[in-house]
Coordinates of N, CA and C in Angstrom, one line a residue:
X107 N 1.1 -1.1 0.0 CA 0.0 0.2 0.1 C 0.6 1.3 0.1
X108 N 0.9 2.5 -1.1 CA 1.3 3.2 -0.9 C 1.3 4.4 -0.1
X109 N 2.1 5.0 0.8 CA 2.5 6.0 2.1 C 1.1 6.8 1.4
X110 N 0.0 7.8 2.5 CA -0.4 8.2 2.9 C -0.6 10.0 3.1
X111 N -0.7 11.0 2.5 CA 0.6 12.3 3.1 C -0.7 12.8 3.6
X112 N -0.6 13.6 4.3 CA -2.1 14.7 4.5 C -1.0 16.3 4.8
X113 N -1.7 16.9 3.8 CA -1.0 18.4 3.8 C -1.4 19.1 5.0
X114 N -0.9 20.0 5.8 CA -1.3 20.8 6.9 C -1.3 22.0 6.4
X115 N -2.1 22.9 6.6 CA -1.9 24.5 6.2 C 0.1 25.1 7.2
X116 N 0.1 25.7 6.4 CA 1.3 26.7 7.4 C 1.3 27.0 8.7
X117 N -0.3 27.7 8.4 CA -0.3 28.5 9.7 C -1.4 27.6 10.7
X118 N -1.5 26.2 10.7 CA -2.1 25.1 11.2 C -1.6 25.1 12.5
X119 N -2.6 25.9 13.7 CA -1.5 25.3 14.9 C -2.8 24.6 15.5
X120 N -1.4 23.4 16.4 CA -2.0 22.4 16.9 C -2.6 22.9 18.7
X121 N -4.2 22.9 19.4 CA -4.5 23.0 20.4 C -4.4 21.8 21.4
X122 N -4.2 21.6 22.2 CA -4.1 20.9 23.3 C -5.9 20.5 23.6
X123 N -6.8 19.3 23.4 CA -7.9 19.7 23.8 C -7.9 20.0 25.6
X124 N -9.1 20.9 25.8 CA -9.1 21.0 27.4 C -9.7 19.5 28.0
X125 N -9.1 18.7 28.6 CA -9.9 17.8 29.6 C -10.1 18.7 31.1
X126 N -9.9 19.8 31.0 CA -10.1 20.0 32.1 C -12.2 20.4 32.6
X127 N -13.2 19.5 33.3 CA -14.1 19.5 32.8 C -14.8 20.5 33.7
X128 N -15.8 21.6 33.6 CA -16.4 22.2 33.7 C -15.4 23.0 35.6
X129 N -14.4 23.2 35.5 CA -13.2 23.8 36.0 C -13.2 25.2 35.9
X130 N -14.1 26.5 35.8 CA -14.2 27.7 35.4 C -14.0 28.4 36.7
X131 N -13.5 29.5 37.4 CA -13.6 29.8 37.9 C -12.2 29.3 38.9
X132 N -11.7 30.0 40.0 CA -11.1 29.5 41.2 C -11.4 28.2 42.0
X133 N -10.1 27.5 42.4 CA -10.1 25.9 42.6 C -11.1 26.3 43.9
X134 N -11.8 25.5 44.5 CA -12.4 25.5 45.5 C -11.9 24.3 46.7
X135 N -11.3 24.7 47.8 CA -10.9 23.3 48.8 C -11.6 24.1 49.8
X136 N -12.5 23.0 50.3 CA -13.4 23.0 51.7 C -12.7 22.6 53.0
X137 N -12.9 23.7 53.9 CA -12.3 23.5 54.9 C -13.0 22.0 55.8
X138 N -14.2 22.1 55.7 CA -15.1 20.9 56.4 C -16.3 20.8 55.3
X139 N -15.8 19.5 54.5 CA -16.6 19.0 53.6 C -17.4 17.7 54.1
X140 N -18.7 18.0 53.4 CA -19.5 17.0 53.8 C -20.1 16.0 52.3
X141 N -20.1 14.6 52.2 CA -20.5 14.4 50.9 C -22.1 14.1 51.3
X142 N -22.4 14.5 49.9 CA -23.6 14.8 49.5 C -24.2 13.4 48.2
X143 N -23.5 13.3 47.4 CA -24.0 12.6 46.2 C -22.6 11.8 46.0
X144 N -22.8 10.5 45.2 CA -21.7 10.1 44.4 C -22.5 10.2 43.2
X145 N -21.7 10.5 41.9 CA -21.6 10.2 41.0 C -21.8 8.9 40.0
X146 N -23.0 8.0 39.5 CA -22.7 7.0 38.3 C -22.6 7.2 37.1
X147 N -23.8 6.3 36.7 CA -23.3 6.1 35.3 C -23.6 7.5 34.0
X148 N -23.6 7.4 32.8 CA -24.3 8.7 31.7 C -25.9 8.0 31.9
X149 N -26.6 9.1 32.1 CA -28.1 8.7 31.6 C -28.5 10.2 30.2
X150 N -28.5 9.0 28.8 CA -28.7 9.5 27.8 C -27.9 9.8 27.5
X151 N -27.9 10.8 26.1 CA -26.8 11.6 25.1 C -26.6 12.8 25.4
X152 N -27.6 13.8 26.7 CA -27.8 15.3 27.2 C -26.6 15.3 28.0
X153 N -25.2 15.1 28.6 CA -24.8 15.2 29.6 C -25.4 15.0 30.6
X154 N -26.9 13.9 30.8 CA -27.4 13.6 32.2 C -26.4 12.5 32.7
X155 N -26.8 12.4 34.2 CA -25.6 11.7 35.0 C -26.7 11.0 35.8
X156 N -26.6 9.5 36.9 CA -27.3 9.2 37.5 C -26.3 9.6 38.7
X157 N -27.3 9.7 39.9 CA -26.2 9.9 41.1 C -27.4 9.7 42.7
X158 N -26.3 8.9 44.0 CA -26.7 9.0 44.5 C -26.5 10.0 45.6
X159 N -28.0 10.5 46.1 CA -28.0 11.4 47.1 C -28.0 11.3 48.5
X160 N -27.3 11.6 49.3 CA -27.1 11.4 50.5 C -28.4 12.2 51.6
X161 N -29.1 12.9 50.9 CA -29.8 14.0 51.8 C -31.1 13.3 51.8
X162 N -31.8 13.5 53.0 CA -33.2 13.0 53.2 C -34.0 12.8 52.0
X163 N -34.1 14.1 50.7 CA -35.0 14.6 50.5 C -33.8 14.6 48.8
X164 N -34.1 13.0 48.4 CA -32.3 13.7 46.7 C -33.3 14.6 46.1
X165 N -33.9 15.1 46.1 CA -33.8 16.4 45.0 C -33.8 17.3 45.3
X166 N -33.9 17.4 46.6 CA -32.9 18.7 47.9 C -31.5 19.1 47.4
X167 N -30.9 18.2 46.4 CA -29.4 17.9 46.2 C -28.5 19.5 45.9
X168 N -29.8 19.9 45.0 CA -29.3 21.3 44.3 C -29.5 22.2 45.4
X169 N -30.1 22.1 46.6 CA -30.8 23.3 47.2 C -29.7 24.2 48.0
X170 N -28.3 23.4 48.3 CA -27.3 23.8 49.3 C -26.3 24.6 48.3
X171 N -26.4 25.0 47.5 CA -25.4 25.9 46.4 C -24.9 24.7 45.6
X172 N -23.5 25.2 45.0 CA -22.7 24.5 44.0 C -22.1 23.4 44.7
X173 N -22.1 22.4 44.4 CA -21.5 20.9 44.8 C -19.8 21.1 44.0
X174 N -18.8 20.5 45.3 CA -17.6 20.5 44.9 C -17.3 19.2 44.7
X175 N -15.9 18.7 43.7 CA -15.5 18.1 44.0 C -13.9 17.9 44.8
X176 N -13.3 17.0 45.1 CA -12.2 16.9 45.8 C -11.1 17.5 45.3
X177 N -10.7 17.5 44.2 CA -9.9 18.0 43.2 C -10.1 19.9 43.0
X178 N -11.3 19.7 43.6 CA -11.4 21.8 43.0 C -12.5 22.1 42.7
X179 N -13.2 20.7 41.7 CA -14.2 21.2 40.6 C -15.4 21.9 41.4
X180 N -16.0 22.8 40.7 CA -17.6 23.0 41.1 C -18.3 22.8 40.0
X181 N -19.5 21.9 40.9 CA -20.6 22.1 39.6 C -22.3 22.6 40.5
X182 N -22.9 22.8 39.1 CA -23.8 24.1 39.3 C -25.0 22.8 38.7
X183 N -26.2 22.6 39.5 CA -27.1 21.6 39.4 C -27.7 22.3 38.5
X184 N -28.6 22.2 37.5 CA -29.8 22.7 36.0 C -31.1 21.8 36.6
X185 N -30.9 21.1 36.8 CA -32.0 19.6 36.7 C -31.4 18.6 37.3
X186 N -33.1 18.2 38.0 CA -33.3 17.0 38.9 C -34.2 16.5 38.9
X187 N -34.1 14.9 39.0 CA -35.3 14.4 38.9 C -35.1 13.0 39.6
X188 N -36.4 12.9 40.5 CA -36.1 11.4 40.8 C -35.9 10.1 39.8
X189 N -35.0 8.8 40.1 CA -35.7 7.6 39.0 C -35.2 6.5 40.1
X190 N -36.0 5.7 40.2 CA -35.9 4.4 41.1 C -35.4 5.2 42.3
X191 N -34.0 4.1 42.6 CA -33.4 4.7 44.0 C -32.6 5.8 43.6
X192 N -31.8 6.3 42.6 CA -31.4 7.7 42.0 C -32.0 9.0 41.8
X193 N -31.2 9.7 41.7 CA -31.2 11.0 41.0 C -30.5 10.9 39.9
X194 N -31.6 11.4 38.6 CA -30.6 12.0 37.2 C -30.8 13.4 37.5
X195 N -29.3 14.0 37.3 CA -29.0 15.3 37.0 C -28.2 15.9 36.1
X196 N -28.7 17.2 35.8 CA -27.9 17.4 34.6 C -27.6 18.6 35.0
X197 N -25.8 19.0 35.1 CA -25.0 19.7 36.1 C -24.7 20.7 34.5
X198 N -24.0 22.3 34.9 CA -23.6 23.3 33.9 C -23.1 22.6 33.3
X199 N -22.7 23.4 31.8 CA -21.1 22.6 31.6 C -21.0 21.4 31.0
X200 N -22.1 20.9 31.3 CA -21.4 19.2 30.7 C -22.9 18.8 30.4
X201 N -22.5 18.6 28.7 CA -23.6 18.9 27.5 C -23.6 17.3 26.5
X202 N -22.8 16.6 26.9 CA -22.8 15.1 26.0 C -22.5 14.2 26.8
X203 N -22.5 12.6 26.3 CA -22.5 11.8 26.7 C -20.8 11.8 27.5
X204 N -20.1 11.7 26.8 CA -19.1 11.2 27.3 C -18.5 12.5 28.4
X205 N -18.8 13.6 27.9 CA -18.3 14.4 29.4 C -19.3 13.7 30.9
X206 N -20.4 13.0 30.7 CA -20.7 12.6 31.9 C -20.4 11.5 32.4
X207 N -19.9 10.8 31.3 CA -19.1 9.6 31.4 C -18.0 9.6 32.4
X208 N -17.5 10.9 31.9 CA -16.0 11.0 32.4 C -16.2 11.5 34.4
X209 N -17.5 11.4 34.3 CA -17.6 11.5 36.0 C -18.0 10.7 36.6
X210 N -17.8 9.6 36.2 CA -18.2 8.5 36.9 C -17.3 8.2 38.4
X211 N -18.2 8.0 39.3 CA -17.5 7.5 40.4 C -16.7 8.6 41.2
X212 N -17.4 10.2 40.8 CA -16.9 11.5 41.7 C -17.7 11.5 42.5
X213 N -17.0 12.0 43.5 CA -17.7 12.1 45.0 C -17.8 13.8 45.0
X214 N -19.3 14.3 45.4 CA -19.7 15.6 45.8 C -19.8 15.6 46.9
X215 N -19.1 16.9 47.6 CA -19.5 18.0 48.6 C -19.4 19.2 48.8
X216 N -20.5 19.8 49.9 CA -20.5 21.0 50.1 C -19.4 21.3 51.6
X217 N -19.9 22.4 51.6 CA -19.1 23.1 52.8 C -19.9 23.2 54.0
X218 N -20.0 22.7 55.4 CA -20.5 22.3 56.1 C -21.5 23.3 56.6
X219 N -20.8 24.3 56.6 CA -21.2 25.7 57.3 C -22.8 25.7 56.6
X220 N -22.7 25.7 55.1 CA -24.1 25.3 54.0 C -25.2 24.7 55.1
X221 N -24.8 24.1 55.8 CA -25.8 23.1 56.1 C -26.8 23.9 56.9
X222 N -28.3 23.2 57.0 CA -29.0 24.9 57.9 C -29.2 24.0 59.5
X223 N -28.8 24.1 60.2 CA -28.5 24.2 61.6 C -30.2 23.9 61.8
X224 N -30.9 24.9 62.3 CA -32.2 25.2 62.3 C -32.8 24.3 62.1
X225 N -32.7 23.3 61.2 CA -33.7 22.3 60.6 C -33.3 21.1 61.8
X226 N -32.2 21.3 62.5 CA -32.5 20.2 63.2 C -33.1 20.1 64.8
X227 N -33.6 18.7 64.6 CA -34.0 18.9 66.4 C -33.2 19.0 67.4
X228 N -33.6 18.7 68.4 CA -32.8 19.2 69.9 C -31.5 18.0 69.7
X229 N -32.4 16.4 69.4 CA -31.2 15.7 69.8 C -30.6 15.1 68.5
X230 N -30.8 15.7 67.2 CA -30.5 15.5 66.1 C -29.3 15.8 65.7
X231 N -28.5 15.8 64.8 CA -26.8 16.7 64.2 C -26.8 15.9 62.8
X232 N -25.8 16.5 62.2 CA -25.1 16.1 61.0 C -23.7 14.8 61.3
X233 N -23.6 14.4 60.6 CA -22.6 13.1 60.4 C -21.1 14.1 60.5
X234 N -21.3 14.8 60.0 CA -20.1 15.6 59.8 C -19.7 16.2 61.1
X235 N -20.3 16.5 62.0 CA -20.3 17.2 63.5 C -19.7 16.3 64.2
X236 N -19.6 14.8 63.8 CA -19.2 13.9 64.8 C -17.4 13.4 64.5
X237 N -16.9 13.9 63.2 CA -15.4 13.9 63.1 C -14.4 15.1 63.9
X238 N -13.9 14.3 64.5 CA -13.0 15.0 65.4 C -13.6 15.3 67.1
X239 N -14.4 14.7 67.3 CA -14.5 14.0 68.8 C -14.0 13.3 69.3
X240 N -13.5 13.7 70.9 CA -12.9 12.3 71.1 C -13.9 11.5 71.7
X241 N -13.5 9.8 71.7 CA -14.3 9.1 72.4 C -13.6 8.7 73.4
X242 N -14.7 8.7 74.6 CA -13.7 8.6 76.3 C -14.9 7.6 76.7
X243 N -14.7 6.9 77.9 CA -15.3 6.5 78.4 C -15.8 6.5 80.0
X244 N -16.3 6.2 80.7 CA -17.2 6.8 81.9 C -16.3 7.2 82.9
X245 N -14.7 6.6 82.6 CA -14.1 6.7 83.8 C -12.7 7.8 83.0
X246 N -13.1 8.3 82.1 CA -12.3 9.2 81.2 C -11.2 8.6 80.1
X247 N -11.3 7.5 80.2 CA -10.4 6.9 79.2 C -10.6 7.0 78.1
X248 N -9.3 7.7 77.6 CA -9.7 8.0 76.1 C -9.3 7.0 74.5
X249 N -10.7 7.0 73.9 CA -10.1 5.8 73.0 C -9.8 6.2 71.3
X250 N -9.1 7.5 71.6 CA -9.3 7.9 70.4 C -9.9 9.4 70.0
X251 N -9.8 9.6 68.8 CA -11.3 10.8 67.8 C -11.6 10.1 66.8
X252 N -12.5 10.8 66.3 CA -13.6 10.0 65.5 C -12.8 10.6 64.0
X253 N -12.2 10.0 63.2 CA -12.1 10.6 62.0 C -12.8 10.1 60.8
X254 N -13.8 8.8 60.7 CA -15.0 9.0 59.9 C -15.9 8.3 60.5
X255 N -17.4 8.2 59.6 CA -18.4 7.5 59.7 C -18.9 6.7 58.4
X256 N -18.9 5.7 58.3 CA -19.0 4.9 57.5 C -20.1 3.6 57.7
X257 N -20.7 3.4 56.3 CA -21.8 2.5 56.3 C -21.6 1.2 55.1
X258 N -21.0 0.4 55.4 CA -20.6 -0.4 54.1 C -22.2 -1.6 54.4
X259 N -23.4 -1.2 54.7 CA -24.1 -1.8 54.6 C -24.7 -2.6 55.8
X260 N -24.3 -2.9 57.1 CA -24.9 -3.2 58.1 C -24.8 -2.2 59.0
X261 N -24.9 -0.8 59.0 CA -25.1 -0.2 60.3 C -24.0 0.6 59.9
X262 N -24.5 1.9 60.4 CA -23.5 2.9 60.7 C -22.2 2.5 61.9
X263 N -20.8 2.8 61.4 CA -19.5 2.5 61.8 C -19.1 3.9 62.5
X264 N -18.2 4.3 63.4 CA -17.4 5.1 63.4 C -16.1 4.8 63.9
X265 N -15.4 5.5 63.1 CA -14.2 5.1 62.5 C -13.2 6.3 64.3
X266 N -12.6 5.7 64.7 CA -11.2 6.2 66.1 C -9.9 6.1 65.6
X267 N -9.5 6.9 66.2 CA -7.7 6.8 65.6 C -7.2 7.6 66.8
X268 N -6.2 6.9 67.6 CA -5.4 7.4 68.6 C -4.0 7.6 68.2
X269 N -3.2 8.4 69.0 CA -1.9 8.6 68.9 C -1.0 7.0 68.9
X270 N -0.4 6.7 67.6 CA 0.3 5.6 67.5 C -0.2 4.6 67.4
X271 N -1.8 4.8 67.1 CA -2.2 3.1 67.0 C -3.4 2.9 65.5
X272 N -3.7 2.2 65.1 CA -4.5 2.2 64.0 C -5.7 2.0 64.4
X273 N -6.0 2.5 63.0 CA -7.6 3.2 63.3 C -8.8 1.6 63.2
X274 N -9.6 2.4 64.4 CA -10.6 1.0 64.8 C -11.9 1.4 64.7
X275 N -13.3 0.2 64.2 CA -14.2 0.9 63.6 C -14.9 0.1 64.9
X276 N -15.7 0.7 65.5 CA -17.4 0.4 66.0 C -18.4 1.2 66.1
X277 N -19.2 0.3 66.5 CA -20.7 0.1 65.8 C -21.5 1.8 66.5
X278 N -22.0 2.6 65.3 CA -22.6 3.6 65.8 C -23.9 3.2 65.9
X279 N -24.1 2.6 67.5 CA -25.8 2.1 68.0 C -25.7 2.7 69.1
X280 N -26.7 2.4 69.9 CA -27.3 3.0 71.5 C -26.9 2.5 72.2
X281 N -26.3 1.0 72.2 CA -25.4 0.3 73.1 C -23.5 0.6 73.4
X282 N -23.8 1.2 71.2 CA -22.0 1.2 71.6 C -21.5 3.1 72.3
X283 N -22.7 4.0 71.8 CA -22.1 5.2 71.7 C -23.7 5.5 72.5
X284 N -22.9 5.9 74.2 CA -24.5 6.2 75.0 C -24.5 7.7 75.1
X285 N -23.4 8.8 74.5 CA -24.1 9.7 74.9 C -22.9 10.8 73.8
X286 N -23.9 11.7 73.0 CA -23.0 12.8 72.1 C -23.5 14.0 72.9
X287 N -21.7 14.9 72.6 CA -21.6 16.1 73.6 C -20.9 17.4 72.6
X288 N -21.4 17.7 71.6 CA -20.8 18.4 70.7 C -20.1 19.4 71.3
X289 N -20.5 20.1 72.3 CA -19.9 21.2 72.8 C -18.3 21.2 73.6
X290 N -18.6 20.1 74.6 CA -17.6 19.3 75.2 C -16.6 18.7 74.2
X291 N -16.9 18.5 72.8 CA -16.6 17.7 71.5 C -16.3 16.2 72.3
X292 N -17.1 15.7 72.9 CA -16.7 13.6 73.3 C -18.0 13.3 72.8
X293 N -17.6 11.8 72.7 CA -18.7 10.9 72.7 C -18.2 10.1 73.7
X294 N -19.3 9.7 74.6 CA -19.5 8.6 75.7 C -19.6 7.3 75.0
X295 N -18.6 6.4 75.4 CA -18.7 4.9 74.5 C -18.6 4.2 76.1
X296 N -19.3 2.6 75.6 CA -19.4 1.2 76.3 C -18.1 1.1 75.5
X297 N -17.2 0.7 76.4 CA -15.7 0.1 75.3 C -16.1 -1.7 75.1
X298 N -16.8 -2.1 76.0 CA -17.2 -3.4 75.9 C -18.1 -4.0 74.8
X299 N -19.3 -2.9 74.7 CA -20.1 -3.2 74.0 C -19.4 -2.8 72.1
X300 N -18.5 -1.7 72.1 CA -17.9 -0.9 71.0 C -17.0 -2.4 70.6
X301 N -16.5 -3.2 71.4 CA -15.6 -3.8 71.2 C -14.5 -4.1 71.2
X302 N -13.8 -2.9 71.8 CA -12.8 -2.4 72.0 C -11.9 -2.9 73.1
X303 N -12.8 -3.8 74.1 CA -12.2 -4.5 75.3 C -13.0 -5.6 74.8
X304 N -12.5 -6.7 75.7 CA -13.0 -8.3 75.6 C -13.0 -8.3 77.5
X305 N -12.6 -7.8 78.1 CA -12.6 -8.1 79.6 C -13.0 -6.5 80.3
X306 N -13.8 -6.8 81.2 CA -13.7 -5.4 82.3 C -12.9 -5.1 83.1
X307 N -12.1 -5.8 83.2 CA -11.0 -5.5 84.1 C -9.9 -4.7 83.1
X308 N -10.0 -4.9 81.9 CA -9.1 -4.2 80.9 C -9.3 -2.9 81.0
X309 N -10.7 -2.4 81.5 CA -10.9 -0.9 81.4 C -10.1 0.2 82.9
X310 N -10.2 -0.8 83.7 CA -10.2 -0.6 84.8 C -8.1 -0.2 84.8
X311 N -8.0 -1.4 84.4 CA -6.1 -1.2 83.9 C -5.8 0.1 83.2
X312 N -7.1 0.3 82.0 CA -6.5 1.7 81.4 C -6.6 2.6 82.1
X313 N -7.5 2.7 83.1 CA -7.7 3.9 83.8 C -7.3 4.7 85.1
X314 N -6.6 3.2 85.2 CA -5.5 3.0 86.8 C -3.8 4.4 86.3
X315 N -4.0 5.1 85.5 CA -2.9 5.9 85.3 C -3.9 7.3 86.0
X316 N -2.7 8.1 85.3 CA -3.2 9.7 85.7 C -5.2 9.9 85.2
X317 N -5.7 10.8 86.0 CA -6.9 11.2 85.5 C -6.8 12.2 84.2
X318 N -7.8 12.4 83.5 CA -7.6 12.6 81.9 C -7.8 13.8 82.0
X319 N -7.1 14.9 81.9 CA -7.5 16.6 81.8 C -8.5 16.8 80.6
X320 N -9.0 17.3 81.2 CA -10.3 17.9 80.0 C -9.4 19.4 79.1
X321 N -10.3 18.9 77.9 CA -9.4 20.1 76.9 C -10.2 21.5 77.3

C-alpha cells in the first residue's frame, strides 16, 4: 500500500484539548467537606448523570449551593429528577454523554457551614459534626478521635484513631455510643459494647493512670 500524505496548512496550530471538566473560576478547597452525592453512569446523550444522593430528600441536592469535588471542581445543578433509587442530574457545562461518563464515581461535597442547623431537632446532628470528637468512657479513658463515619451495608460505623494506634471501627449504636456532647467535643462510649475491650478488668487497667485532663 503506498504511503498516505496529509497536507497541513502552514498556519495550522495544534491546540491540546481542554480535558478539565467544568473547572471555571477559582478552584475550591473545602475546610470541612460533607459528602452529598456520588455520581454514577451517564443517562442518555444530553450530558445527564445518575447519582446517589445522601440527602433526606434526594431532589433537594441542589438546594445547598454548588457541589464540589475534592480536586477543586465546582458543579451547578440545572435539572434534577428522581428515578428509582437514584436521581438524574444535569450539570452546567456537561452537555454530552462523553463528558457525563467522565464523571462516573466522582464524589460531590459541600461546606459544612452550608447545612441548615435550624432544621435539626434538639437530639439531631449531622454526621460531619462527629468527626474530630474524642471517644471516652465513663472513667475518662480516651480511645481516640472520630476520623470518619462509614456505612458498608450493615449499619453505621465510627472510625477511631488514637496517637500511635491503628484506626478501629466501632458500631454507631445506642449500646456502643451512650452520649454525644458536641459542645465538649466528646462522645461517651461503652468500650465493651463497642468491641474495644474483651474484659471489664481491661478498662480498670486503662484507667489506673493519671486522671484525664479536659481540654
